Amino acid sequence: MIIEVKIAGTFKELNDRCDAALEQIRTRKYAQQLTDDCYQKVMSYGIAFYGKTCRVKMGETVYQDEE
């Protein structure tokens, strides 16, 4: 499981910050190391906080390539 956490400047930014967290997971290929280490399924979550409010989005699930 990969979790990326962001802070939002306003309540309305929560969705955008979750999306930014998921994009960072994809572009920096955080799941690659886990699949290289034989994890078969890697789930990702983008979490954004604004004050005491939180939003969570689930990203794509990465599966280890079949050999």
mmCIF file with all atom_site columns, N, CA, C and O in Angstrom, residues 15-59:
data_model
loop_
_atom_site.group_PDB
_atom_site.id
_atom_site.type_symbol
_atom_site.label_atom_id
_atom_site.label_alt_id
_atom_site.label_comp_id
_atom_site.label_asym_id
_atom_site.label_entity_id
_atom_site.label_seq_id
_atom_site.pdbx_PDB_ins_code
_atom_site.Cartn_x
_atom_site.Cartn_y
_atom_site.Cartn_z
_atom_site.occupancy
_atom_site.B_iso_or_equiv
_atom_site.pdbx_formal_charge
_atom_site.auth_seq_id
_atom_site.auth_comp_id
_atom_site.auth_asym_id
_atom_site.auth_atom_id
_atom_site.pdbx_PDB_model_num
ATOM 1   N N  . ASN A 1 15 ? -10.055 17.968  -3.136  1.00 0.00 ? 15 ASN A N  1
ATOM 2   C CA . ASN A 1 15 ? -10.070 17.039  -4.280  1.00 0.00 ? 15 ASN A CA 1
ATOM 3   C C  . ASN A 1 15 ? -8.819  17.185  -5.137  1.00 0.00 ? 15 ASN A C  1
ATOM 4   O O  . ASN A 1 15 ? -8.204  16.186  -5.534  1.00 0.00 ? 15 ASN A O  1
ATOM 5   N N  . ASP A 1 16 ? -8.439  18.427  -5.432  1.00 0.00 ? 16 ASP A N  1
ATOM 6   C CA . ASP A 1 16 ? -7.263  18.664  -6.269  1.00 0.00 ? 16 ASP A CA 1
ATOM 7   C C  . ASP A 1 16 ? -5.991  18.158  -5.606  1.00 0.00 ? 16 ASP A C  1
ATOM 8   O O  . ASP A 1 16 ? -5.110  17.618  -6.277  1.00 0.00 ? 16 ASP A O  1
ATOM 9   N N  . ARG A 1 17 ? -5.869  18.321  -4.311  1.00 0.00 ? 17 ARG A N  1
ATOM 10  C CA . ARG A 1 17 ? -4.680  17.857  -3.598  1.00 0.00 ? 17 ARG A CA 1
ATOM 11  C C  . ARG A 1 17 ? -4.628  16.326  -3.552  1.00 0.00 ? 17 ARG A C  1
ATOM 12  O O  . ARG A 1 17 ? -3.553  15.740  -3.638  1.00 0.00 ? 17 ARG A O  1
ATOM 13  N N  . CYS A 1 18 ? -5.787  15.672  -3.430  1.00 0.00 ? 18 CYS A N  1
ATOM 14  C CA . CYS A 1 18 ? -5.823  14.204  -3.509  1.00 0.00 ? 18 CYS A CA 1
ATOM 15  C C  . CYS A 1 18 ? -5.355  13.746  -4.890  1.00 0.00 ? 18 CYS A C  1
ATOM 16  O O  . CYS A 1 18 ? -4.566  12.812  -5.005  1.00 0.00 ? 18 CYS A O  1
ATOM 17  N N  . ASP A 1 19 ? -5.849  14.425  -5.922  1.00 0.00 ? 19 ASP A N  1
ATOM 18  C CA . ASP A 1 19 ? -5.439  14.090  -7.283  1.00 0.00 ? 19 ASP A CA 1
ATOM 19  C C  . ASP A 1 19 ? -3.942  14.317  -7.478  1.00 0.00 ? 19 ASP A C  1
ATOM 20  O O  . ASP A 1 19 ? -3.266  13.516  -8.138  1.00 0.00 ? 19 ASP A O  1
ATOM 21  N N  . ALA A 1 20 ? -3.418  15.385  -6.899  1.00 0.00 ? 20 ALA A N  1
ATOM 22  C CA . ALA A 1 20 ? -1.982  15.665  -7.002  1.00 0.00 ? 20 ALA A CA 1
ATOM 23  C C  . ALA A 1 20 ? -1.169  14.577  -6.310  1.00 0.00 ? 20 ALA A C  1
ATOM 24  O O  . ALA A 1 20 ? -0.115  14.167  -6.800  1.00 0.00 ? 20 ALA A O  1
ATOM 25  N N  . ALA A 1 21 ? -1.655  14.092  -5.187  1.00 0.00 ? 21 ALA A N  1
ATOM 26  C CA . ALA A 1 21 ? -0.965  13.014  -4.469  1.00 0.00 ? 21 ALA A CA 1
ATOM 27  C C  . ALA A 1 21 ? -0.937  11.742  -5.312  1.00 0.00 ? 21 ALA A C  1
ATOM 28  O O  . ALA A 1 21 ? 0.103   11.086  -5.431  1.00 0.00 ? 21 ALA A O  1
ATOM 29  N N  . LEU A 1 22 ? -2.050  11.402  -5.928  1.00 0.00 ? 22 LEU A N  1
ATOM 30  C CA . LEU A 1 22 ? -2.111  10.205  -6.769  1.00 0.00 ? 22 LEU A CA 1
ATOM 31  C C  . LEU A 1 22 ? -1.234  10.360  -8.014  1.00 0.00 ? 22 LEU A C  1
ATOM 32  O O  . LEU A 1 22 ? -0.577  9.413   -8.442  1.00 0.00 ? 22 LEU A O  1
ATOM 33  N N  . GLU A 1 23 ? -1.209  11.557  -8.574  1.00 0.00 ? 23 GLU A N  1
ATOM 34  C CA . GLU A 1 23 ? -0.357  11.814  -9.735  1.00 0.00 ? 23 GLU A CA 1
ATOM 35  C C  . GLU A 1 23 ? 1.119   11.661  -9.365  1.00 0.00 ? 23 GLU A C  1
ATOM 36  O O  . GLU A 1 23 ? 1.906   11.115  -10.137 1.00 0.00 ? 23 GLU A O  1
ATOM 37  N N  . GLN A 1 24 ? 1.488   12.119  -8.179  1.00 0.00 ? 24 GLN A N  1
ATOM 38  C CA . GLN A 1 24 ? 2.872   11.975  -7.723  1.00 0.00 ? 24 GLN A CA 1
ATOM 39  C C  . GLN A 1 24 ? 3.244   10.505  -7.584  1.00 0.00 ? 24 GLN A C  1
ATOM 40  O O  . GLN A 1 24 ? 4.335   10.088  -7.973  1.00 0.00 ? 24 GLN A O  1
ATOM 41  N N  . ILE A 1 25 ? 2.336   9.704   -7.076  1.00 0.00 ? 25 ILE A N  1
ATOM 42  C CA . ILE A 1 25 ? 2.585   8.263   -6.951  1.00 0.00 ? 25 ILE A CA 1
ATOM 43  C C  . ILE A 1 25 ? 2.827   7.652   -8.332  1.00 0.00 ? 25 ILE A C  1
ATOM 44  O O  . ILE A 1 25 ? 3.732   6.848   -8.519  1.00 0.00 ? 25 ILE A O  1
ATOM 45  N N  . ARG A 1 26 ? 2.017   8.067   -9.316  1.00 0.00 ? 26 ARG A N  1
ATOM 46  C CA . ARG A 1 26 ? 2.154   7.526   -10.678 1.00 0.00 ? 26 ARG A CA 1
ATOM 47  C C  . ARG A 1 26 ? 3.447   8.006   -11.343 1.00 0.00 ? 26 ARG A C  1
ATOM 48  O O  . ARG A 1 26 ? 4.206   7.199   -11.882 1.00 0.00 ? 26 ARG A O  1
ATOM 49  N N  . THR A 1 27 ? 3.694   9.307   -11.316 1.00 0.00 ? 27 THR A N  1
ATOM 50  C CA . THR A 1 27 ? 4.826   9.848   -12.073 1.00 0.00 ? 27 THR A CA 1
ATOM 51  C C  . THR A 1 27 ? 6.171   9.448   -11.474 1.00 0.00 ? 27 THR A C  1
ATOM 52  O O  . THR A 1 27 ? 7.138   9.262   -12.212 1.00 0.00 ? 27 THR A O  1
ATOM 53  N N  . ARG A 1 28 ? 6.231   9.308   -10.177 1.00 0.00 ? 28 ARG A N  1
ATOM 54  C CA . ARG A 1 28 ? 7.495   8.907   -9.538  1.00 0.00 ? 28 ARG A CA 1
ATOM 55  C C  . ARG A 1 28 ? 7.623   7.391   -9.391  1.00 0.00 ? 28 ARG A C  1
ATOM 56  O O  . ARG A 1 28 ? 8.586   6.890   -8.834  1.00 0.00 ? 28 ARG A O  1
ATOM 57  N N  . LYS A 1 29 ? 6.614   6.678   -9.912  1.00 0.00 ? 29 LYS A N  1
ATOM 58  C CA . LYS A 1 29 ? 6.621   5.215   -9.972  1.00 0.00 ? 29 LYS A CA 1
ATOM 59  C C  . LYS A 1 29 ? 6.930   4.566   -8.621  1.00 0.00 ? 29 LYS A C  1
ATOM 60  O O  . LYS A 1 29 ? 7.770   3.672   -8.508  1.00 0.00 ? 29 LYS A O  1
ATOM 61  N N  . TYR A 1 30 ? 6.225   5.024   -7.598  1.00 0.00 ? 30 TYR A N  1
ATOM 62  C CA . TYR A 1 30 ? 6.436   4.481   -6.260  1.00 0.00 ? 30 TYR A CA 1
ATOM 63  C C  . TYR A 1 30 ? 6.133   2.982   -6.180  1.00 0.00 ? 30 TYR A C  1
ATOM 64  O O  . TYR A 1 30 ? 6.730   2.275   -5.392  1.00 0.00 ? 30 TYR A O  1
ATOM 65  N N  . ALA A 1 31 ? 5.226   2.483   -6.995  1.00 0.00 ? 31 ALA A N  1
ATOM 66  C CA . ALA A 1 31 ? 4.858   1.065   -6.944  1.00 0.00 ? 31 ALA A CA 1
ATOM 67  C C  . ALA A 1 31 ? 5.924   0.169   -7.560  1.00 0.00 ? 31 ALA A C  1
ATOM 68  O O  . ALA A 1 31 ? 5.962   -1.029  -7.272  1.00 0.00 ? 31 ALA A O  1
ATOM 69  N N  . GLN A 1 32 ? 6.797   0.728   -8.376  1.00 0.00 ? 32 GLN A N  1
ATOM 70  C CA . GLN A 1 32 ? 7.782   -0.081  -9.089  1.00 0.00 ? 32 GLN A CA 1
ATOM 71  C C  . GLN A 1 32 ? 8.660   -0.895  -8.144  1.00 0.00 ? 32 GLN A C  1
ATOM 72  O O  . GLN A 1 32 ? 8.893   -2.079  -8.365  1.00 0.00 ? 32 GLN A O  1
ATOM 73  N N  . GLN A 1 33 ? 9.167   -0.280  -7.099  1.00 0.00 ? 33 GLN A N  1
ATOM 74  C CA . GLN A 1 33 ? 10.031  -0.988  -6.148  1.00 0.00 ? 33 GLN A CA 1
ATOM 75  C C  . GLN A 1 33 ? 9.282   -2.150  -5.495  1.00 0.00 ? 33 GLN A C  1
ATOM 76  O O  . GLN A 1 33 ? 9.836   -3.230  -5.308  1.00 0.00 ? 33 GLN A O  1
ATOM 77  N N  . LEU A 1 34 ? 8.020   -1.938  -5.179  1.00 0.00 ? 34 LEU A N  1
ATOM 78  C CA . LEU A 1 34 ? 7.249   -3.004  -4.536  1.00 0.00 ? 34 LEU A CA 1
ATOM 79  C C  . LEU A 1 34 ? 6.981   -4.166  -5.487  1.00 0.00 ? 34 LEU A C  1
ATOM 80  O O  . LEU A 1 34 ? 7.100   -5.326  -5.104  1.00 0.00 ? 34 LEU A O  1
ATOM 81  N N  . THR A 1 35 ? 6.646   -3.858  -6.736  1.00 0.00 ? 35 THR A N  1
ATOM 82  C CA . THR A 1 35 ? 6.414   -4.948  -7.691  1.00 0.00 ? 35 THR A CA 1
ATOM 83  C C  . THR A 1 35 ? 7.729   -5.641  -8.039  1.00 0.00 ? 35 THR A C  1
ATOM 84  O O  . THR A 1 35 ? 7.745   -6.851  -8.260  1.00 0.00 ? 35 THR A O  1
ATOM 85  N N  . ASP A 1 36 ? 8.831   -4.886  -8.050  1.00 0.00 ? 36 ASP A N  1
ATOM 86  C CA . ASP A 1 36 ? 10.140  -5.507  -8.278  1.00 0.00 ? 36 ASP A CA 1
ATOM 87  C C  . ASP A 1 36 ? 10.497  -6.463  -7.139  1.00 0.00 ? 36 ASP A C  1
ATOM 88  O O  . ASP A 1 36 ? 11.218  -7.438  -7.343  1.00 0.00 ? 36 ASP A O  1
ATOM 89  N N  . ASP A 1 37 ? 9.991   -6.172  -5.943  1.00 0.00 ? 37 ASP A N  1
ATOM 90  C CA . ASP A 1 37 ? 10.240  -7.021  -4.775  1.00 0.00 ? 37 ASP A CA 1
ATOM 91  C C  . ASP A 1 37 ? 9.187   -8.124  -4.635  1.00 0.00 ? 37 ASP A C  1
ATOM 92  O O  . ASP A 1 37 ? 9.021   -8.699  -3.571  1.00 0.00 ? 37 ASP A O  1
ATOM 93  N N  . CYS A 1 38 ? 8.452   -8.389  -5.721  1.00 0.00 ? 38 CYS A N  1
ATOM 94  C CA . CYS A 1 38 ? 7.499   -9.497  -5.831  1.00 0.00 ? 38 CYS A CA 1
ATOM 95  C C  . CYS A 1 38 ? 6.167   -9.284  -5.108  1.00 0.00 ? 38 CYS A C  1
ATOM 96  O O  . CYS A 1 38 ? 5.442   -10.249 -4.864  1.00 0.00 ? 38 CYS A O  1
ATOM 97  N N  . TYR A 1 39 ? 5.844   -8.053  -4.749  1.00 0.00 ? 39 TYR A N  1
ATOM 98  C CA . TYR A 1 39 ? 4.483   -7.809  -4.271  1.00 0.00 ? 39 TYR A CA 1
ATOM 99  C C  . TYR A 1 39 ? 3.570   -7.923  -5.478  1.00 0.00 ? 39 TYR A C  1
ATOM 100 O O  . TYR A 1 39 ? 3.823   -7.325  -6.524  1.00 0.00 ? 39 TYR A O  1
ATOM 101 N N  . GLN A 1 40 ? 2.501   -8.695  -5.349  1.00 0.00 ? 40 GLN A N  1
ATOM 102 C CA . GLN A 1 40 ? 1.648   -8.961  -6.497  1.00 0.00 ? 40 GLN A CA 1
ATOM 103 C C  . GLN A 1 40 ? 0.613   -7.871  -6.737  1.00 0.00 ? 40 GLN A C  1
ATOM 104 O O  . GLN A 1 40 ? 0.160   -7.674  -7.851  1.00 0.00 ? 40 GLN A O  1
ATOM 105 N N  . LYS A 1 41 ? 0.224   -7.154  -5.687  1.00 0.00 ? 41 LYS A N  1
ATOM 106 C CA . LYS A 1 41 ? -0.827  -6.152  -5.807  1.00 0.00 ? 41 LYS A CA 1
ATOM 107 C C  . LYS A 1 41 ? -0.442  -4.954  -4.937  1.00 0.00 ? 41 LYS A C  1
ATOM 108 O O  . LYS A 1 41 ? -0.178  -5.113  -3.748  1.00 0.00 ? 41 LYS A O  1
ATOM 109 N N  . VAL A 1 42 ? -0.402  -3.765  -5.541  1.00 0.00 ? 42 VAL A N  1
ATOM 110 C CA . VAL A 1 42 ? -0.049  -2.552  -4.808  1.00 0.00 ? 42 VAL A CA 1
ATOM 111 C C  . VAL A 1 42 ? -1.188  -1.543  -4.975  1.00 0.00 ? 42 VAL A C  1
ATOM 112 O O  . VAL A 1 42 ? -1.498  -1.123  -6.093  1.00 0.00 ? 42 VAL A O  1
ATOM 113 N N  . MET A 1 43 ? -1.774  -1.152  -3.867  1.00 0.00 ? 43 MET A N  1
ATOM 114 C CA . MET A 1 43 ? -2.863  -0.178  -3.878  1.00 0.00 ? 43 MET A CA 1
ATOM 115 C C  . MET A 1 43 ? -2.309  1.182   -3.480  1.00 0.00 ? 43 MET A C  1
ATOM 116 O O  . MET A 1 43 ? -1.367  1.269   -2.700  1.00 0.00 ? 43 MET A O  1
ATOM 117 N N  . SER A 1 44 ? -2.891  2.254   -4.028  1.00 0.00 ? 44 SER A N  1
ATOM 118 C CA . SER A 1 44 ? -2.408  3.596   -3.714  1.00 0.00 ? 44 SER A CA 1
ATOM 119 C C  . SER A 1 44 ? -3.565  4.484   -3.261  1.00 0.00 ? 44 SER A C  1
ATOM 120 O O  . SER A 1 44 ? -4.695  4.348   -3.744  1.00 0.00 ? 44 SER A O  1
ATOM 121 N N  . TYR A 1 45 ? -3.235  5.390   -2.339  1.00 0.00 ? 45 TYR A N  1
ATOM 122 C CA . TYR A 1 45 ? -4.216  6.308   -1.779  1.00 0.00 ? 45 TYR A CA 1
ATOM 123 C C  . TYR A 1 45 ? -3.629  7.706   -1.730  1.00 0.00 ? 45 TYR A C  1
ATOM 124 O O  . TYR A 1 45 ? -2.488  7.896   -1.305  1.00 0.00 ? 45 TYR A O  1
ATOM 125 N N  . GLY A 1 46 ? -4.414  8.681   -2.150  1.00 0.00 ? 46 GLY A N  1
ATOM 126 C CA . GLY A 1 46 ? -4.062  10.089  -2.007  1.00 0.00 ? 46 GLY A CA 1
ATOM 127 C C  . GLY A 1 46 ? -4.915  10.666  -0.900  1.00 0.00 ? 46 GLY A C  1
ATOM 128 O O  . GLY A 1 46 ? -6.142  10.535  -0.920  1.00 0.00 ? 46 GLY A O  1
ATOM 129 N N  . ILE A 1 47 ? -4.278  11.292  0.072   1.00 0.00 ? 47 ILE A N  1
ATOM 130 C CA . ILE A 1 47 ? -4.989  11.852  1.219   1.00 0.00 ? 47 ILE A CA 1
ATOM 131 C C  . ILE A 1 47 ? -4.661  13.330  1.316   1.00 0.00 ? 47 ILE A C  1
ATOM 132 O O  . ILE A 1 47 ? -3.496  13.721  1.205   1.00 0.00 ? 47 ILE A O  1
ATOM 133 N N  . ALA A 1 48 ? -5.700  14.143  1.506   1.00 0.00 ? 48 ALA A N  1
ATOM 134 C CA . ALA A 1 48 ? -5.501  15.581  1.666   1.00 0.00 ? 48 ALA A CA 1
ATOM 135 C C  . ALA A 1 48 ? -6.184  16.037  2.952   1.00 0.00 ? 48 ALA A C  1
ATOM 136 O O  . ALA A 1 48 ? -7.271  15.572  3.292   1.00 0.00 ? 48 ALA A O  1
ATOM 137 N N  . PHE A 1 49 ? -5.511  16.946  3.648   1.00 0.00 ? 49 PHE A N  1
ATOM 138 C CA . PHE A 1 49 ? -6.030  17.502  4.893   1.00 0.00 ? 49 PHE A CA 1
ATOM 139 C C  . PHE A 1 49 ? -6.226  19.002  4.752   1.00 0.00 ? 49 PHE A C  1
ATOM 140 O O  . PHE A 1 49 ? -5.409  19.693  4.143   1.00 0.00 ? 49 PHE A O  1
ATOM 141 N N  . TYR A 1 50 ? -7.308  19.482  5.348   1.00 0.00 ? 50 TYR A N  1
ATOM 142 C CA . TYR A 1 50 ? -7.523  20.912  5.537   1.00 0.00 ? 50 TYR A CA 1
ATOM 143 C C  . TYR A 1 50 ? -8.084  21.071  6.941   1.00 0.00 ? 50 TYR A C  1
ATOM 144 O O  . TYR A 1 50 ? -9.209  20.646  7.218   1.00 0.00 ? 50 TYR A O  1
ATOM 145 N N  . GLY A 1 51 ? -7.276  21.603  7.818   1.00 0.00 ? 51 GLY A N  1
ATOM 146 C CA . GLY A 1 51 ? -7.692  21.703  9.217   1.00 0.00 ? 51 GLY A CA 1
ATOM 147 C C  . GLY A 1 51 ? -7.939  20.303  9.774   1.00 0.00 ? 51 GLY A C  1
ATOM 148 O O  . GLY A 1 51 ? -7.088  19.434  9.667   1.00 0.00 ? 51 GLY A O  1
ATOM 149 N N  . LYS A 1 52 ? -9.134  20.101  10.317  1.00 0.00 ? 52 LYS A N  1
ATOM 150 C CA . LYS A 1 52 ? -9.486  18.792  10.867  1.00 0.00 ? 52 LYS A CA 1
ATOM 151 C C  . LYS A 1 52 ? -10.265 17.951  9.865   1.00 0.00 ? 52 LYS A C  1
ATOM 152 O O  . LYS A 1 52 ? -10.744 16.873  10.192  1.00 0.00 ? 52 LYS A O  1
ATOM 153 N N  . THR A 1 53 ? -10.362 18.434  8.632   1.00 0.00 ? 53 THR A N  1
ATOM 154 C CA . THR A 1 53 ? -11.082 17.728  7.572   1.00 0.00 ? 53 THR A CA 1
ATOM 155 C C  . THR A 1 53 ? -10.098 16.970  6.696   1.00 0.00 ? 53 THR A C  1
ATOM 156 O O  . THR A 1 53 ? -8.994  17.438  6.433   1.00 0.00 ? 53 THR A O  1
ATOM 157 N N  . CYS A 1 54 ? -10.524 15.813  6.251   1.00 0.00 ? 54 CYS A N  1
ATOM 158 C CA . CYS A 1 54 ? -9.651  14.957  5.451   1.00 0.00 ? 54 CYS A CA 1
ATOM 159 C C  . CYS A 1 54 ? -10.459 14.351  4.310   1.00 0.00 ? 54 CYS A C  1
ATOM 160 O O  . CYS A 1 54 ? -11.643 14.064  4.457   1.00 0.00 ? 54 CYS A O  1
ATOM 161 N N  . ARG A 1 55 ? -9.819  14.176  3.170   1.00 0.00 ? 55 ARG A N  1
ATOM 162 C CA . ARG A 1 55 ? -10.429 13.475  2.042   1.00 0.00 ? 55 ARG A CA 1
ATOM 163 C C  . ARG A 1 55 ? -9.448  12.424  1.568   1.00 0.00 ? 55 ARG A C  1
ATOM 164 O O  . ARG A 1 55 ? -8.241  12.665  1.508   1.00 0.00 ? 55 ARG A O  1
ATOM 165 N N  . VAL A 1 56 ? -9.966  11.256  1.209   1.00 0.00 ? 56 VAL A N  1
ATOM 166 C CA . VAL A 1 56 ? -9.133  10.145  0.760   1.00 0.00 ? 56 VAL A CA 1
ATOM 167 C C  . VAL A 1 56 ? -9.651  9.680   -0.597  1.00 0.00 ? 56 VAL A C  1
ATOM 168 O O  . VAL A 1 56 ? -10.852 9.488   -0.779  1.00 0.00 ? 56 VAL A O  1
ATOM 169 N N  . LYS A 1 57 ? -8.736  9.501   -1.534  1.00 0.00 ? 57 LYS A N  1
ATOM 170 C CA . LYS A 1 57 ? -9.080  8.934   -2.840  1.00 0.00 ? 57 LYS A CA 1
ATOM 171 C C  . LYS A 1 57 ? -8.192  7.726   -3.090  1.00 0.00 ? 57 LYS A C  1
ATOM 172 O O  . LYS A 1 57 ? -6.992  7.768   -2.841  1.00 0.00 ? 57 LYS A O  1
ATOM 173 N N  . MET A 1 58 ? -8.813  6.691   -3.606  1.00 0.00 ? 58 MET A N  1
ATOM 174 C CA . MET A 1 58 ? -8.058  5.497   -3.965  1.00 0.00 ? 58 MET A CA 1
ATOM 175 C C  . MET A 1 58 ? -7.615  5.623   -5.416  1.00 0.00 ? 58 MET A C  1
ATOM 176 O O  . MET A 1 58 ? -8.403  5.998   -6.284  1.00 0.00 ? 58 MET A O  1
ATOM 177 N N  . GLY A 1 59 ? -6.351  5.333   -5.645  1.00 0.00 ? 59 GLY A N  1
ATOM 178 C CA . GLY A 1 59 ? -5.813  5.382   -6.995  1.00 0.00 ? 59 GLY A CA 1
ATOM 179 C C  . GLY A 1 59 ? -5.870  4.023   -7.651  1.00 0.00 ? 59 GLY A C  1
ATOM 180 O O  . GLY A 1 59 ? -6.517  3.094   -7.168  1.00 0.00 ? 59 GLY A O  1
#
